[in-house]
PDB file of C-alpha atoms and ligand atoms in Angstrom:
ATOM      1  CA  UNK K   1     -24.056  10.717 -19.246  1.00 55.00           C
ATOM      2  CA  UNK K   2     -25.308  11.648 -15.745  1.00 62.00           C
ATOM      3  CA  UNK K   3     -23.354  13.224 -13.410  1.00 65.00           C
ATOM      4  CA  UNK K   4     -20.662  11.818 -11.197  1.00 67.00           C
ATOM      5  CA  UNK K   5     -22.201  11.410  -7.947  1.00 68.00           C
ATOM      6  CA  UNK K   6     -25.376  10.010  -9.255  1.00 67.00           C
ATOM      7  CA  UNK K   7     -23.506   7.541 -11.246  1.00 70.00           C
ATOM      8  CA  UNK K   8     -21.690   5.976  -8.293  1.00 72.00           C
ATOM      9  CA  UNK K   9     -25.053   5.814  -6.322  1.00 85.00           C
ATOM     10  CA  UNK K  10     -25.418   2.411  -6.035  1.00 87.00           C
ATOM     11  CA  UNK K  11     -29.120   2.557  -6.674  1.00 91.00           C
ATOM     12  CA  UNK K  12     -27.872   4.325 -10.357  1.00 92.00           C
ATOM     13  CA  UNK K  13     -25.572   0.729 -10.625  1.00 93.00           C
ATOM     14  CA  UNK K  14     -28.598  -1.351  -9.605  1.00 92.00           C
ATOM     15  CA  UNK K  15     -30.900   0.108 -12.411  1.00 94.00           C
ATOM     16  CA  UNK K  16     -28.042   0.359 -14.988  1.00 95.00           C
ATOM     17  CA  UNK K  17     -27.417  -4.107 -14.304  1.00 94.00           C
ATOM     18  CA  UNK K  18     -31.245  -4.477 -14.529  1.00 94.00           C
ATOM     19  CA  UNK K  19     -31.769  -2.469 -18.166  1.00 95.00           C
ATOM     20  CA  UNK K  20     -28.594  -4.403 -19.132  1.00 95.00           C
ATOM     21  CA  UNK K  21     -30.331  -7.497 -17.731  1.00 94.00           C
ATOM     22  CA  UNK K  22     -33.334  -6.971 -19.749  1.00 95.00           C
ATOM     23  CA  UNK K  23     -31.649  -6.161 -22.795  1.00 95.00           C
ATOM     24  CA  UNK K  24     -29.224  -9.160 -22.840  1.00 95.00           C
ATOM     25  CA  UNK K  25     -30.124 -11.941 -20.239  1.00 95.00           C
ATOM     26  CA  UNK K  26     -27.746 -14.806 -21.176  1.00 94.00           C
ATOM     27  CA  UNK K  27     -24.835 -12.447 -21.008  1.00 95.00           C
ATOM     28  CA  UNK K  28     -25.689 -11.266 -17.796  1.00 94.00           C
ATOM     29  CA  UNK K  29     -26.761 -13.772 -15.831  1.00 91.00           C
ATOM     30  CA  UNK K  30     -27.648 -12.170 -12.399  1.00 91.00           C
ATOM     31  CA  UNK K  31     -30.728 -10.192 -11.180  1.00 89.00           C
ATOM     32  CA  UNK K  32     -27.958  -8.077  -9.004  1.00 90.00           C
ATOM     33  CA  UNK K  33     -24.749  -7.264  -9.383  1.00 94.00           C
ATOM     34  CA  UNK K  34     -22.027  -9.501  -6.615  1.00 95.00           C
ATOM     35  CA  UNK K  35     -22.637  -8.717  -3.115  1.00 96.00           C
ATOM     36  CA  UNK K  36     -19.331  -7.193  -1.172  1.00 96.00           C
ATOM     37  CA  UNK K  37     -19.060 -10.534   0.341  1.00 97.00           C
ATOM     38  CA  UNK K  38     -18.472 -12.328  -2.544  1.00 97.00           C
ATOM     39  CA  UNK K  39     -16.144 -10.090  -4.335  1.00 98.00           C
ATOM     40  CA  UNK K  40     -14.152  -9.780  -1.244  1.00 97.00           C
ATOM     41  CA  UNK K  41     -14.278 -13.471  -0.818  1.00 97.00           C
ATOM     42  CA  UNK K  42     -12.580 -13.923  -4.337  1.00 97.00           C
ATOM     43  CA  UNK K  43     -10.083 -11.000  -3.613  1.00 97.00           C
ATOM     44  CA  UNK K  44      -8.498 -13.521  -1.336  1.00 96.00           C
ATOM     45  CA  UNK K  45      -7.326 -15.858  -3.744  1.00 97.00           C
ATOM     46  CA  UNK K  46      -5.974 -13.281  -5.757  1.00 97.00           C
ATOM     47  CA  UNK K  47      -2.040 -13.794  -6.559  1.00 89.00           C
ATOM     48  CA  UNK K  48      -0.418 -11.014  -8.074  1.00 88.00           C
ATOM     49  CA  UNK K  49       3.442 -10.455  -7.543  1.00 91.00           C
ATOM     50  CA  UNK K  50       5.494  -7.064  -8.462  1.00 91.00           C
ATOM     51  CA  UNK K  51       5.068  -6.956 -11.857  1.00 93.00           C
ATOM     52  CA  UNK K  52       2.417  -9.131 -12.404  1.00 96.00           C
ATOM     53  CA  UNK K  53      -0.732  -8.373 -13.482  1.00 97.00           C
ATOM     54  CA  UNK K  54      -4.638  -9.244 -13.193  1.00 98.00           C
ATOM     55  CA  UNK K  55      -7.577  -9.628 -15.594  1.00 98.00           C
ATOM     56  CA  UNK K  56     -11.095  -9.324 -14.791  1.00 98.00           C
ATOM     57  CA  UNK K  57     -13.407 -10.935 -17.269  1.00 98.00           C
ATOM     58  CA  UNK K  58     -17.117  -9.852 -17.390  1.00 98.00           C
ATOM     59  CA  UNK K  59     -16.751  -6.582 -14.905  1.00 98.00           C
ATOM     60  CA  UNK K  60     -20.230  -5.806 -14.953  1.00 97.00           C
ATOM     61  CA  UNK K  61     -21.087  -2.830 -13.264  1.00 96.00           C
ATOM     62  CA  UNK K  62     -17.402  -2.858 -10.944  1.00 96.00           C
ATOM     63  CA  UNK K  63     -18.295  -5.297  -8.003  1.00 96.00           C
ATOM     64  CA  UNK K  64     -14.885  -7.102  -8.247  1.00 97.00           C
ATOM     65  CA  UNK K  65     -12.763  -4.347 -10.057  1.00 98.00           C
ATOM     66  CA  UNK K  66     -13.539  -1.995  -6.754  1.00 97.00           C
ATOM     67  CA  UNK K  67     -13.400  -5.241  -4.362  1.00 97.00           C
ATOM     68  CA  UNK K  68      -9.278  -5.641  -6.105  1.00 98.00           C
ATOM     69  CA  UNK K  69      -8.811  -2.048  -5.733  1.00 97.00           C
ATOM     70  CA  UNK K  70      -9.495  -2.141  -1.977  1.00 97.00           C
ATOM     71  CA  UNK K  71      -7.625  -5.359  -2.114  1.00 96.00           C
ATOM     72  CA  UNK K  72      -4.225  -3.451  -2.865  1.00 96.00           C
ATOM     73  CA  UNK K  73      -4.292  -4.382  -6.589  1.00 97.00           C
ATOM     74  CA  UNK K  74      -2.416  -1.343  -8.028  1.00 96.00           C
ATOM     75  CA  UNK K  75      -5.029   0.682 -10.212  1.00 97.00           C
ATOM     76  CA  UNK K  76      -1.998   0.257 -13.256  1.00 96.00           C
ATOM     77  CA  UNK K  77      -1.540  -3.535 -13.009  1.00 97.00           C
ATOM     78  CA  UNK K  78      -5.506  -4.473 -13.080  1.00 98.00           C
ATOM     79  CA  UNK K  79      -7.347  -4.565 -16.302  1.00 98.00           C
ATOM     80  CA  UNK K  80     -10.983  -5.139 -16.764  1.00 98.00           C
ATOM     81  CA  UNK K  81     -12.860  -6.536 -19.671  1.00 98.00           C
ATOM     82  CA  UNK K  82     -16.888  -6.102 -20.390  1.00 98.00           C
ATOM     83  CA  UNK K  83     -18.930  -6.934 -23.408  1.00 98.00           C
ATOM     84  CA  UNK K  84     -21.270  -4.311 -23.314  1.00 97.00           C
ATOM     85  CA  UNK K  85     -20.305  -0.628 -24.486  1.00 97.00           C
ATOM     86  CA  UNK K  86     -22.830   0.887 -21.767  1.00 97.00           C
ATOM     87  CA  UNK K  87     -21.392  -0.853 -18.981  1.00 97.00           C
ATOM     88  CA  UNK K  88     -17.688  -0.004 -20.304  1.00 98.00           C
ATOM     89  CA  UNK K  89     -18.604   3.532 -20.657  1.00 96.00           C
ATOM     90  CA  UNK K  90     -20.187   2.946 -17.194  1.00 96.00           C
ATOM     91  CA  UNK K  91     -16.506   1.706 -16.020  1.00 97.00           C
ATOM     92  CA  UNK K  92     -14.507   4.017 -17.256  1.00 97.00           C
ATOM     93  CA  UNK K  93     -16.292   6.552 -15.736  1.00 95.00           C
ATOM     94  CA  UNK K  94     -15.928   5.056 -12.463  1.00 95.00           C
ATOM     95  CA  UNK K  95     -12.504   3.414 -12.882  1.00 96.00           C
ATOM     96  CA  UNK K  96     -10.379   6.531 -14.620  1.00 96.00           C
ATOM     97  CA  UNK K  97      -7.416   5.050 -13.580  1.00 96.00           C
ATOM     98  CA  UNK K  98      -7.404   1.202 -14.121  1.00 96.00           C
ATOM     99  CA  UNK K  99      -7.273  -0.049 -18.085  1.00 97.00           C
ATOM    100  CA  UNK K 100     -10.671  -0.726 -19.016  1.00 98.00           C
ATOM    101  CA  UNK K 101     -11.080  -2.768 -22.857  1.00 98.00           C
ATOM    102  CA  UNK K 102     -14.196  -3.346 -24.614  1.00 98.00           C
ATOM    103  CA  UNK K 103     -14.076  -6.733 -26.096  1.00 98.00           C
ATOM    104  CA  UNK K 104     -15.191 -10.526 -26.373  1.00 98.00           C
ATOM    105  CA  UNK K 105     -13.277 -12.569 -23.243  1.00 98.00           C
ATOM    106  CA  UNK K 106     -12.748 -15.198 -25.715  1.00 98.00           C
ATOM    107  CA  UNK K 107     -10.094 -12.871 -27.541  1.00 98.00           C
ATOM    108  CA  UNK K 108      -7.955 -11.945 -24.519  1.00 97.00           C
ATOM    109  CA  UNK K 109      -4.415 -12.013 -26.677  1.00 96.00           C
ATOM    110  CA  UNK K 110      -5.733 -10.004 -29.130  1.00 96.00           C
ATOM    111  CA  UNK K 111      -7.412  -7.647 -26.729  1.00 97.00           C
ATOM    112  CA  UNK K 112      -4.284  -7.332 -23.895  1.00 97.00           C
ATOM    113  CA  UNK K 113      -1.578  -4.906 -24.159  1.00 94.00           C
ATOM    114  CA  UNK K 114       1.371  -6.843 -25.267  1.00 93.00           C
ATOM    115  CA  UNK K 115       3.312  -6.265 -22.157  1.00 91.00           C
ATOM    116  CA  UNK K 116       0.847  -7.856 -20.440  1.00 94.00           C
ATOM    117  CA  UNK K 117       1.085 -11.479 -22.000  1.00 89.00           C
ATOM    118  CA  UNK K 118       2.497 -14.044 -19.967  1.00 87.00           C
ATOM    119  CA  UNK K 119       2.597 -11.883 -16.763  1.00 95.00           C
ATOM    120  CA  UNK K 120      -0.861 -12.310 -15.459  1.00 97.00           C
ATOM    121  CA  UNK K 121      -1.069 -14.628 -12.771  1.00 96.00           C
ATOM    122  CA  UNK K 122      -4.710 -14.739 -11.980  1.00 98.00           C
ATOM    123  CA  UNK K 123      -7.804 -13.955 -14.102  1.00 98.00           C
ATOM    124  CA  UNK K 124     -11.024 -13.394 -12.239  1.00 98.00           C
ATOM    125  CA  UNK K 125     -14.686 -13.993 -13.816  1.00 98.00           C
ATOM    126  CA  UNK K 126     -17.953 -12.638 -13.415  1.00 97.00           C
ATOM    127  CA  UNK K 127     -19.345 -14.177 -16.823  1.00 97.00           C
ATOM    128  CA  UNK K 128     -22.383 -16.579 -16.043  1.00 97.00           C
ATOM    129  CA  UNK K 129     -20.552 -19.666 -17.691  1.00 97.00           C
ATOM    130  CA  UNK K 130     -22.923 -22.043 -17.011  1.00 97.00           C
ATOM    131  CA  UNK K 131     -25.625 -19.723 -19.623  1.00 96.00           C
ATOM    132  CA  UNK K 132     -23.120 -20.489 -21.896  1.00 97.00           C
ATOM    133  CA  UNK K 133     -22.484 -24.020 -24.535  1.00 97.00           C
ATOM    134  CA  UNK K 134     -19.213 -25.938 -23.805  1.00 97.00           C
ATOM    135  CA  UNK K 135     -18.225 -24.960 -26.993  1.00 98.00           C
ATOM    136  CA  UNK K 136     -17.652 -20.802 -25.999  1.00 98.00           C
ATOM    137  CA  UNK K 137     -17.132 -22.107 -22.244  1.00 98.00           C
ATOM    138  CA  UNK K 138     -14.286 -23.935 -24.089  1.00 98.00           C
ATOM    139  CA  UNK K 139     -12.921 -20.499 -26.379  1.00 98.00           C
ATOM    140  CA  UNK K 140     -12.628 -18.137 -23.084  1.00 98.00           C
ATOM    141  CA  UNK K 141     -11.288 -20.749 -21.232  1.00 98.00           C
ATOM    142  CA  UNK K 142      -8.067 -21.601 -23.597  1.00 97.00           C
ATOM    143  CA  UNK K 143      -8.435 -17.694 -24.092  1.00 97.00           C
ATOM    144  CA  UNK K 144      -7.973 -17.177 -20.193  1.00 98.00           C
ATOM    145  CA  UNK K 145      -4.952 -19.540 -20.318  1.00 97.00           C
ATOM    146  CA  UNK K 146      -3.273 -18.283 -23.109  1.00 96.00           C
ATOM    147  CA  UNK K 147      -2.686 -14.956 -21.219  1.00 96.00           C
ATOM    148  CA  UNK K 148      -1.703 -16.283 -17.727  1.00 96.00           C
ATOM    149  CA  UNK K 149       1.431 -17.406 -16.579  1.00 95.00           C
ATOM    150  CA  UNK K 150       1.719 -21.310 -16.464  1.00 93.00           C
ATOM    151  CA  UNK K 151       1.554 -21.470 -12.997  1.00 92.00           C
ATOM    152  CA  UNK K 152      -1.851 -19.022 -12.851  1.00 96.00           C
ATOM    153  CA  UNK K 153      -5.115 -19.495 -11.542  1.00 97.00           C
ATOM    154  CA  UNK K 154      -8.873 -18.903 -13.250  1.00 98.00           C
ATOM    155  CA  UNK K 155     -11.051 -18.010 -10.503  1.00 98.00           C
ATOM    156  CA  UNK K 156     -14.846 -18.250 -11.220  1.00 98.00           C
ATOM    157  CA  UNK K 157     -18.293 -18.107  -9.007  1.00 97.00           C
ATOM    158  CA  UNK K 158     -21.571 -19.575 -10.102  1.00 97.00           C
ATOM    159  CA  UNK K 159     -24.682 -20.154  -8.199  1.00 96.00           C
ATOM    160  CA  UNK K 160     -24.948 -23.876  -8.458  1.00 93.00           C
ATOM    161  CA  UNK K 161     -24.003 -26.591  -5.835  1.00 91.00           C
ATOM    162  CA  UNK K 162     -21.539 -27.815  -8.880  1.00 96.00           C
ATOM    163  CA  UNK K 163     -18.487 -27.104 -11.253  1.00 97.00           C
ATOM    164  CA  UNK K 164     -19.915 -24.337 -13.589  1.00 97.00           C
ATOM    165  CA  UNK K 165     -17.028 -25.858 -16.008  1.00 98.00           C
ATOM    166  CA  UNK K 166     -16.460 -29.371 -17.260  1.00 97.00           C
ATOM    167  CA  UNK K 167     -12.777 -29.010 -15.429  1.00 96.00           C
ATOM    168  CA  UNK K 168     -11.421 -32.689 -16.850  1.00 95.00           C
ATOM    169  CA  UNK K 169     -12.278 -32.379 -20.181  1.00 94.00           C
ATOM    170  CA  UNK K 170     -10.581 -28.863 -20.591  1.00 97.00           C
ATOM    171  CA  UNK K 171      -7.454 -30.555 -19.205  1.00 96.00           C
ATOM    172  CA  UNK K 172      -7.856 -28.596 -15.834  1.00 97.00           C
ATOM    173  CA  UNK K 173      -7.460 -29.298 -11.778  1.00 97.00           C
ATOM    174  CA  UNK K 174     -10.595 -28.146  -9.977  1.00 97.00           C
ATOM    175  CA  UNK K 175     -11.138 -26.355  -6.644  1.00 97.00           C
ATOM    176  CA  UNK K 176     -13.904 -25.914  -5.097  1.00 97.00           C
ATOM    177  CA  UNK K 177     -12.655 -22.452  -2.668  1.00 98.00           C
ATOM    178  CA  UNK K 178     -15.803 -21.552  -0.626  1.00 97.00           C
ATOM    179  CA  UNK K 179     -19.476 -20.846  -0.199  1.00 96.00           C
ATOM    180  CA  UNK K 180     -20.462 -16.950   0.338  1.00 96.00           C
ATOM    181  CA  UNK K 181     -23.983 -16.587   1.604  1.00 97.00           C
ATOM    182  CA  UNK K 182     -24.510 -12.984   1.587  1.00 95.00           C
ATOM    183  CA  UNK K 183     -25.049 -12.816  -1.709  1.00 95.00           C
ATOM    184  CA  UNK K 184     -28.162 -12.963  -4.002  1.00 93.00           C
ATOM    185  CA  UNK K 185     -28.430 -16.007  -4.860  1.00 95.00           C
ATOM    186  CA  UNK K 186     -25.388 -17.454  -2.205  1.00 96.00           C
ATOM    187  CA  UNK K 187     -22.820 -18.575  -4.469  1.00 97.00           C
ATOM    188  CA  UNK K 188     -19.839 -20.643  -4.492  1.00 97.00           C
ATOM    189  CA  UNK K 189     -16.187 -19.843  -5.833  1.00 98.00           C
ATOM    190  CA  UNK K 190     -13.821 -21.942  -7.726  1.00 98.00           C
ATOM    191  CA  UNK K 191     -10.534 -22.154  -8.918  1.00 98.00           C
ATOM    192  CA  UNK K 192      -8.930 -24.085 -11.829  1.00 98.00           C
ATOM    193  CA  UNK K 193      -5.664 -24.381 -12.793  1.00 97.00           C
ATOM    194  CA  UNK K 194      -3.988 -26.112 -15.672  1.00 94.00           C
ATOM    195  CA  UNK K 195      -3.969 -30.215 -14.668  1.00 91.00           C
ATOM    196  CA  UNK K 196       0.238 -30.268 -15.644  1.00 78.00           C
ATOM    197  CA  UNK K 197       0.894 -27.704 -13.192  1.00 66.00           C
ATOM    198  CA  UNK K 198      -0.393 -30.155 -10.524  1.00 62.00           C
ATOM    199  CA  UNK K 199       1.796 -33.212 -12.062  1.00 60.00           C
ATOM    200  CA  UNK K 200       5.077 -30.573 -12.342  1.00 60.00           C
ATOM    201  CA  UNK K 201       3.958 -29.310  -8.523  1.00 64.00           C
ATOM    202  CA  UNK K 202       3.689 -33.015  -7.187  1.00 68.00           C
ATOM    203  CA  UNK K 203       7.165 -34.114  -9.084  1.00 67.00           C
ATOM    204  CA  UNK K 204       8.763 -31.146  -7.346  1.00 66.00           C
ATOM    205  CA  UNK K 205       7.606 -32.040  -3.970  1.00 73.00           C
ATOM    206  CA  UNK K 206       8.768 -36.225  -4.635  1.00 80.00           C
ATOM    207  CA  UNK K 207      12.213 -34.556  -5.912  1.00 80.00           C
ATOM    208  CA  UNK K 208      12.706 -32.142  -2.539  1.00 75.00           C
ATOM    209  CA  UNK K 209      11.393 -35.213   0.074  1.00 83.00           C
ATOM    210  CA  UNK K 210      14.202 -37.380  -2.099  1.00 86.00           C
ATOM    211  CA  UNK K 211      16.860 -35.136  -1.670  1.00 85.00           C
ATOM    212  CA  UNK K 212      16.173 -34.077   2.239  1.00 84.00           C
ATOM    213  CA  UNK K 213      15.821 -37.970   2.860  1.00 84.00           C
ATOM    214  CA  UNK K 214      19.380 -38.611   0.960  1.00 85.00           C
ATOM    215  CA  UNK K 215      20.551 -35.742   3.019  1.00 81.00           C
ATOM    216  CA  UNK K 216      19.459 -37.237   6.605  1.00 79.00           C
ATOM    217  CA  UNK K 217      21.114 -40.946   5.099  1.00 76.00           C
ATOM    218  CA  UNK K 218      24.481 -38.977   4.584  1.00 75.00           C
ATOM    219  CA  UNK K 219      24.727 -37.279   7.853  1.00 64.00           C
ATOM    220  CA  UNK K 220      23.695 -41.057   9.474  1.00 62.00           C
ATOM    221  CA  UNK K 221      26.735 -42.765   8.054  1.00 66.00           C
ATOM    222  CA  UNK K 222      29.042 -39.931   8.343  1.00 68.00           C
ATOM    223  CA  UNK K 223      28.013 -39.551  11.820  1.00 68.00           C
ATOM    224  CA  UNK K 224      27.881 -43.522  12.555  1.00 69.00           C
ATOM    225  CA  UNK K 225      31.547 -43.515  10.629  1.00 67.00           C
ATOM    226  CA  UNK K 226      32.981 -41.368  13.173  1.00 65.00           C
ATOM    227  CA  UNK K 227      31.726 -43.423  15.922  1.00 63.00           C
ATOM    228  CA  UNK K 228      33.537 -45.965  14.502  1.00 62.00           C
ATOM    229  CA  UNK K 229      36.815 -43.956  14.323  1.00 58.00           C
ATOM    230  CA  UNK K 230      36.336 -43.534  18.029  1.00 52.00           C
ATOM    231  CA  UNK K 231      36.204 -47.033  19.205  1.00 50.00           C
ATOM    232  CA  UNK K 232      38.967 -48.149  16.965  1.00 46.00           C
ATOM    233  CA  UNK K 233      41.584 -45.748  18.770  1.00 40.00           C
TER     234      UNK K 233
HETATM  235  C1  SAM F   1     -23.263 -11.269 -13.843  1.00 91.05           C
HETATM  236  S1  SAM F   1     -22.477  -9.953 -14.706  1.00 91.05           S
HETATM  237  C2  SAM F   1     -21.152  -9.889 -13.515  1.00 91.05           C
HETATM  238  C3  SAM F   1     -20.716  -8.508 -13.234  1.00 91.05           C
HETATM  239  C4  SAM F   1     -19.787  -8.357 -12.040  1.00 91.05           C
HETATM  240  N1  SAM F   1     -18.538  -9.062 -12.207  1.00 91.05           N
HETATM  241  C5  SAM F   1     -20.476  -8.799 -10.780  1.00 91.05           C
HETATM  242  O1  SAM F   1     -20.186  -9.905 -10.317  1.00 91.05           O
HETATM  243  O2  SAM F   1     -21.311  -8.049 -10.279  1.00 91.05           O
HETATM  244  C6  SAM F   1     -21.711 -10.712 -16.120  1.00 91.05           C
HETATM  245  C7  SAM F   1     -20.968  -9.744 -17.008  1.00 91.05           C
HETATM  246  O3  SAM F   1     -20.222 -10.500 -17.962  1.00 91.05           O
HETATM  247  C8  SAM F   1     -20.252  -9.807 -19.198  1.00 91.05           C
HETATM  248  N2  SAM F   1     -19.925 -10.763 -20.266  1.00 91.05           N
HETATM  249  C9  SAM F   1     -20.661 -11.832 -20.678  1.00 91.05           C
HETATM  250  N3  SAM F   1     -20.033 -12.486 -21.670  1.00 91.05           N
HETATM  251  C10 SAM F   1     -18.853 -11.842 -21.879  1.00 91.05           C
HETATM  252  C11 SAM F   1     -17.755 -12.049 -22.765  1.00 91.05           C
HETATM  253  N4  SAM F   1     -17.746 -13.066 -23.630  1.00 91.05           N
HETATM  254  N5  SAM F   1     -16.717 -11.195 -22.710  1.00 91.05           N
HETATM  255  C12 SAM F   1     -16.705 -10.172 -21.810  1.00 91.05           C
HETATM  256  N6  SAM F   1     -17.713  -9.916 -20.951  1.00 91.05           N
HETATM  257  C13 SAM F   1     -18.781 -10.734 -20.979  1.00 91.05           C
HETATM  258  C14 SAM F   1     -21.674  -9.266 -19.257  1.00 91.05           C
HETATM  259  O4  SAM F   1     -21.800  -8.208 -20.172  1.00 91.05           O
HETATM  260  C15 SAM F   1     -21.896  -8.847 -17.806  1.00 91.05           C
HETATM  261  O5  SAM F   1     -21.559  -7.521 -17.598  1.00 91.05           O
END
């Protein structure tokens, strides 16, 4: 293992993502690791409340996972999974303090600490979905939402103009967030959530605009009631 300060050269990252590249294209997906725009750009739409926590799928070489340190993530409330055992050994190095797992995205339960489960409110990806079949698509994306709090958020970037995930037919609500181009290839960000939470969310709004418009009817008549009181007399 090289030294420290040649390993966080970024010309040392550059060459590590292009032997990892060569070695397992599909996986990889990307000629260069994220641009600074983009991971910042995804940052933004990070939720994570006291307590919470958030999972990075497919960290690469560390482009997000130093992008949600920056952020304010707290170094004990991120975790970061990757694939490949040279990249993990890569971000471990890098990352001493923030929980770093070698594993298969599609096996998050398995793979989180059990504390973790059910408090992660956002899970941010950097695996190339759209290299992918529907059918593992499909396994880390019920894997994703099996660890995140009903209410949570996948956020994803891809280089195409569209969805890099068939959002309907995985029962999920699409959003298309922004387009970064300072990065190589631009890209564009998404963010799904599950489709109920939208229902539940719009049946809570109907409910509140119900009750503040029973409220205003109540005040009316007690207020046109007095008014009533006062002619009378
Ligand atoms: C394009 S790189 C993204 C790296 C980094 N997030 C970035 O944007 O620069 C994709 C990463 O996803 C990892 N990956 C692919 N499939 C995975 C899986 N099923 N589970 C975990 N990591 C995976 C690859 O090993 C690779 O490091």
């Amino acid at each position: 293992m090289p030294n420290q300060d040649k390993m966080l050269s970024k010309r040392y990252e550059n060459i590590l993502f292009l032997k990892r590249l060569l070695k397992n294209p599909v996986a990889m997906g990307a000629v260069f690791p994220s641009s600074k725009a983009l991971a910042q750009f995804i940052c933004r739409h990070v939720d994570c409340a006291d307590g919470e926590f958030v999972v990075e799928i497919g960290a690469g070489t560390g482009r997000f996972t130093q992008a949600l340190l920056d952020f304010g993530i707290p170094a004990d409330k991120l975790i970061s999974i990757e694939l490949d055992s040279e990249l993990v050994r890569f971000l471990k190095q890098k990352f001493p303090k923030i929980t770093i797992i070698e594993g298969d995205a599609t096996q998050l339960k398995h793979l989180l600490p059990p504390a973790t489960l059910g408090r992660v409110r956002t899970v941010v990806s950097g695996i190339p979905m759209v290299n992918f079949p529907k059918r593992i698509q499909r396994e880390i994306i019920s894997s994703a939402f099996s660890i995140l709090m009903p209410q949570g958020r996948f956020l994803q970037f891809t280089y195409g103009p569209i969805s890099p995930l068939p959002a309907r037919s995985f029962g999920l609500i699409k959003k298309r967030l922004g387009h970064i181009l300072f990065n190589f290839p631009p890209a564009t960000v998404w963010g799904y959530e599950k489709a109920g939470n939208q229902i539940i969310k719009r049946r809570f709004l109907l409910v509140k605009m119900l009750r503040e418009k029973m409220k205003k009817k109540r005040f009316f008549v007690r207020n046109s009631n007095k008014n009533k009181n006062i002619t009378e007399c």
